[in-house]
JSON list of C-alpha atoms in Angstrom, two decimals:
[
{"chain": "A", "resi": 3, "resn": "MET", "atom": "CA", "xyz": [-4.11, 2.73, 18.61]},
{"chain": "A", "resi": 4, "resn": "PRO", "atom": "CA", "xyz": [-0.52, 2.13, 19.72]},
{"chain": "A", "resi": 5, "resn": "TRP", "atom": "CA", "xyz": [-0.10, 0.35, 23.01]},
{"chain": "A", "resi": 6, "resn": "ILE", "atom": "CA", "xyz": [2.63, 2.74, 24.03]},
{"chain": "A", "resi": 7, "resn": "LYS", "atom": "CA", "xyz": [2.66, 6.48, 24.64]},
{"chain": "A", "resi": 8, "resn": "THR", "atom": "CA", "xyz": [3.33, 8.45, 21.46]},
{"chain": "A", "resi": 9, "resn": "THR", "atom": "CA", "xyz": [3.87, 12.07, 20.55]},
{"chain": "A", "resi": 10, "resn": "PRO", "atom": "CA", "xyz": [2.10, 12.88, 17.28]},
{"chain": "A", "resi": 11, "resn": "TYR", "atom": "CA", "xyz": [3.60, 15.50, 14.98]},
{"chain": "A", "resi": 12, "resn": "GLU", "atom": "CA", "xyz": [0.98, 18.06, 16.03]},
{"chain": "A", "resi": 13, "resn": "ASP", "atom": "CA", "xyz": [2.07, 17.79, 19.69]},
{"chain": "A", "resi": 14, "resn": "ALA", "atom": "CA", "xyz": [5.81, 17.47, 19.09]},
{"chain": "A", "resi": 15, "resn": "ASP", "atom": "CA", "xyz": [8.36, 19.96, 20.36]},
{"chain": "A", "resi": 16, "resn": "PRO", "atom": "CA", "xyz": [10.54, 21.70, 17.71]},
{"chain": "A", "resi": 17, "resn": "GLU", "atom": "CA", "xyz": [13.31, 19.07, 17.94]},
{"chain": "A", "resi": 18, "resn": "LEU", "atom": "CA", "xyz": [10.93, 16.13, 17.45]},
{"chain": "A", "resi": 19, "resn": "ARG", "atom": "CA", "xyz": [9.13, 17.96, 14.63]},
{"chain": "A", "resi": 20, "resn": "LYS", "atom": "CA", "xyz": [12.46, 18.25, 12.79]},
{"chain": "A", "resi": 21, "resn": "VAL", "atom": "CA", "xyz": [12.91, 14.49, 13.11]},
{"chain": "A", "resi": 22, "resn": "TYR", "atom": "CA", "xyz": [9.39, 13.86, 11.78]},
{"chain": "A", "resi": 23, "resn": "GLU", "atom": "CA", "xyz": [10.00, 16.21, 8.86]},
{"chain": "A", "resi": 24, "resn": "ALA", "atom": "CA", "xyz": [13.37, 14.63, 8.05]},
{"chain": "A", "resi": 25, "resn": "ILE", "atom": "CA", "xyz": [11.77, 11.18, 7.96]},
{"chain": "A", "resi": 26, "resn": "TYR", "atom": "CA", "xyz": [8.70, 12.20, 5.98]},
{"chain": "A", "resi": 27, "resn": "SER", "atom": "CA", "xyz": [10.86, 13.97, 3.40]},
{"chain": "A", "resi": 28, "resn": "LEU", "atom": "CA", "xyz": [12.41, 10.60, 2.52]},
{"chain": "A", "resi": 29, "resn": "TYR", "atom": "CA", "xyz": [9.14, 8.83, 1.73]},
{"chain": "A", "resi": 30, "resn": "PRO", "atom": "CA", "xyz": [7.69, 8.75, -1.81]},
{"chain": "A", "resi": 31, "resn": "ALA", "atom": "CA", "xyz": [5.18, 11.56, -2.41]},
{"chain": "A", "resi": 32, "resn": "ASP", "atom": "CA", "xyz": [2.15, 9.26, -2.55]},
{"chain": "A", "resi": 33, "resn": "TYR", "atom": "CA", "xyz": [2.75, 8.28, 1.08]},
{"chain": "A", "resi": 34, "resn": "ALA", "atom": "CA", "xyz": [1.78, 11.84, 2.08]},
{"chain": "A", "resi": 35, "resn": "VAL", "atom": "CA", "xyz": [-1.83, 11.23, 1.01]},
{"chain": "A", "resi": 36, "resn": "PRO", "atom": "CA", "xyz": [-3.89, 10.09, 4.03]},
{"chain": "A", "resi": 37, "resn": "VAL", "atom": "CA", "xyz": [-5.62, 6.72, 3.73]},
{"chain": "A", "resi": 38, "resn": "ALA", "atom": "CA", "xyz": [-9.26, 7.20, 4.78]},
{"chain": "A", "resi": 39, "resn": "ALA", "atom": "CA", "xyz": [-9.54, 3.69, 6.22]},
{"chain": "A", "resi": 40, "resn": "LEU", "atom": "CA", "xyz": [-6.81, 4.50, 8.74]},
{"chain": "A", "resi": 41, "resn": "VAL", "atom": "CA", "xyz": [-8.42, 7.66, 10.13]},
{"chain": "A", "resi": 42, "resn": "ARG", "atom": "CA", "xyz": [-10.13, 7.06, 13.48]},
{"chain": "A", "resi": 43, "resn": "ALA", "atom": "CA", "xyz": [-13.55, 8.46, 14.33]},
{"chain": "A", "resi": 44, "resn": "ASP", "atom": "CA", "xyz": [-11.91, 11.24, 16.38]},
{"chain": "A", "resi": 45, "resn": "GLY", "atom": "CA", "xyz": [-10.02, 12.41, 13.27]},
{"chain": "A", "resi": 46, "resn": "GLY", "atom": "CA", "xyz": [-6.67, 11.09, 14.44]},
{"chain": "A", "resi": 47, "resn": "SER", "atom": "CA", "xyz": [-4.71, 8.22, 13.02]},
{"chain": "A", "resi": 48, "resn": "ASP", "atom": "CA", "xyz": [-2.20, 5.74, 14.33]},
{"chain": "A", "resi": 49, "resn": "SER", "atom": "CA", "xyz": [1.32, 6.03, 13.06]},
{"chain": "A", "resi": 50, "resn": "ILE", "atom": "CA", "xyz": [4.16, 3.56, 13.12]},
{"chain": "A", "resi": 51, "resn": "VAL", "atom": "CA", "xyz": [6.45, 6.58, 12.96]},
{"chain": "A", "resi": 52, "resn": "ALA", "atom": "CA", "xyz": [4.83, 8.13, 16.06]},
{"chain": "A", "resi": 53, "resn": "ALA", "atom": "CA", "xyz": [5.19, 4.80, 17.85]},
{"chain": "A", "resi": 54, "resn": "HIS", "atom": "CA", "xyz": [8.93, 5.54, 17.86]},
{"chain": "A", "resi": 55, "resn": "SER", "atom": "CA", "xyz": [8.56, 9.15, 19.03]},
{"chain": "A", "resi": 56, "resn": "LEU", "atom": "CA", "xyz": [9.73, 8.65, 22.62]},
{"chain": "A", "resi": 57, "resn": "ILE", "atom": "CA", "xyz": [13.31, 8.17, 21.40]},
{"chain": "A", "resi": 58, "resn": "PRO", "atom": "CA", "xyz": [13.72, 10.69, 18.54]},
{"chain": "A", "resi": 59, "resn": "GLU", "atom": "CA", "xyz": [17.22, 9.61, 17.46]},
{"chain": "A", "resi": 60, "resn": "ALA", "atom": "CA", "xyz": [16.20, 5.95, 17.32]},
{"chain": "A", "resi": 61, "resn": "MET", "atom": "CA", "xyz": [13.10, 7.03, 15.38]},
{"chain": "A", "resi": 62, "resn": "ARG", "atom": "CA", "xyz": [15.26, 8.98, 12.92]},
{"chain": "A", "resi": 63, "resn": "HIS", "atom": "CA", "xyz": [17.49, 5.99, 12.18]},
{"chain": "A", "resi": 64, "resn": "MET", "atom": "CA", "xyz": [14.82, 3.28, 12.17]},
{"chain": "A", "resi": 65, "resn": "MET", "atom": "CA", "xyz": [12.26, 5.11, 10.06]},
{"chain": "A", "resi": 66, "resn": "SER", "atom": "CA", "xyz": [14.85, 6.60, 7.68]},
{"chain": "A", "resi": 67, "resn": "GLY", "atom": "CA", "xyz": [16.02, 3.08, 6.93]},
{"chain": "A", "resi": 68, "resn": "LEU", "atom": "CA", "xyz": [12.45, 2.01, 6.25]},
{"chain": "A", "resi": 69, "resn": "ALA", "atom": "CA", "xyz": [11.90, 5.03, 4.01]},
{"chain": "A", "resi": 70, "resn": "MET", "atom": "CA", "xyz": [14.92, 4.06, 1.93]},
{"chain": "A", "resi": 71, "resn": "MET", "atom": "CA", "xyz": [13.30, 0.69, 1.24]},
{"chain": "A", "resi": 72, "resn": "TYR", "atom": "CA", "xyz": [10.23, 2.49, -0.15]},
{"chain": "A", "resi": 73, "resn": "GLN", "atom": "CA", "xyz": [12.10, 4.36, -2.87]},
{"chain": "A", "resi": 74, "resn": "PRO", "atom": "CA", "xyz": [10.29, 4.15, -6.23]},
{"chain": "A", "resi": 75, "resn": "HIS", "atom": "CA", "xyz": [13.37, 3.03, -8.19]},
{"chain": "A", "resi": 76, "resn": "LEU", "atom": "CA", "xyz": [13.53, -0.23, -6.23]},
{"chain": "A", "resi": 77, "resn": "PRO", "atom": "CA", "xyz": [11.90, -3.38, -7.68]},
{"chain": "A", "resi": 78, "resn": "LEU", "atom": "CA", "xyz": [8.88, -3.66, -5.33]},
{"chain": "A", "resi": 79, "resn": "THR", "atom": "CA", "xyz": [5.72, -1.77, -6.20]},
{"chain": "A", "resi": 80, "resn": "ARG", "atom": "CA", "xyz": [3.83, 0.15, -3.53]},
{"chain": "A", "resi": 81, "resn": "SER", "atom": "CA", "xyz": [1.19, -2.59, -3.58]},
{"chain": "A", "resi": 82, "resn": "GLN", "atom": "CA", "xyz": [3.83, -5.20, -2.85]},
{"chain": "A", "resi": 83, "resn": "GLN", "atom": "CA", "xyz": [5.33, -3.06, -0.08]},
{"chain": "A", "resi": 84, "resn": "GLU", "atom": "CA", "xyz": [1.91, -2.61, 1.49]},
{"chain": "A", "resi": 85, "resn": "MET", "atom": "CA", "xyz": [1.19, -6.34, 1.23]},
{"chain": "A", "resi": 86, "resn": "ILE", "atom": "CA", "xyz": [4.42, -7.12, 3.08]},
{"chain": "A", "resi": 87, "resn": "ALA", "atom": "CA", "xyz": [3.58, -4.52, 5.74]},
{"chain": "A", "resi": 88, "resn": "SER", "atom": "CA", "xyz": [0.06, -5.94, 6.08]},
{"chain": "A", "resi": 89, "resn": "VAL", "atom": "CA", "xyz": [1.27, -9.51, 6.52]},
{"chain": "A", "resi": 90, "resn": "VAL", "atom": "CA", "xyz": [3.84, -8.45, 9.13]},
{"chain": "A", "resi": 91, "resn": "SER", "atom": "CA", "xyz": [1.23, -6.35, 10.96]},
{"chain": "A", "resi": 92, "resn": "ALA", "atom": "CA", "xyz": [-1.28, -9.21, 10.94]},
{"chain": "A", "resi": 93, "resn": "GLN", "atom": "CA", "xyz": [1.34, -11.64, 12.19]},
{"chain": "A", "resi": 94, "resn": "ASN", "atom": "CA", "xyz": [2.15, -9.25, 15.03]},
{"chain": "A", "resi": 95, "resn": "ALA", "atom": "CA", "xyz": [-1.55, -8.52, 15.76]},
{"chain": "A", "resi": 96, "resn": "CYS", "atom": "CA", "xyz": [-0.82, -4.88, 15.02]},
{"chain": "A", "resi": 97, "resn": "PHE", "atom": "CA", "xyz": [-3.32, -2.40, 13.53]},
{"chain": "A", "resi": 98, "resn": "TYR", "atom": "CA", "xyz": [-0.69, -0.71, 11.37]}
]
């Protein structure tokens, strides 16, 4: 669970929902499939995107840039991208 207050998509106001949708539209389609291991017992999940939700414009720019690095035409496979994310998360003692 994030250590900061977040606003998940389900609880977002219309402006923040538009930012979420703009970001998610940039990610490859397979990122839309939930990963069972990341779903908490209460049915929720932690989200690095939601961790940026307190400042929607910063979230738009930061997460859009990340989404661009996940484009399928780039040389890293999804497995390699996930490995990099896992190593960074472990180094930062972060669940993501």
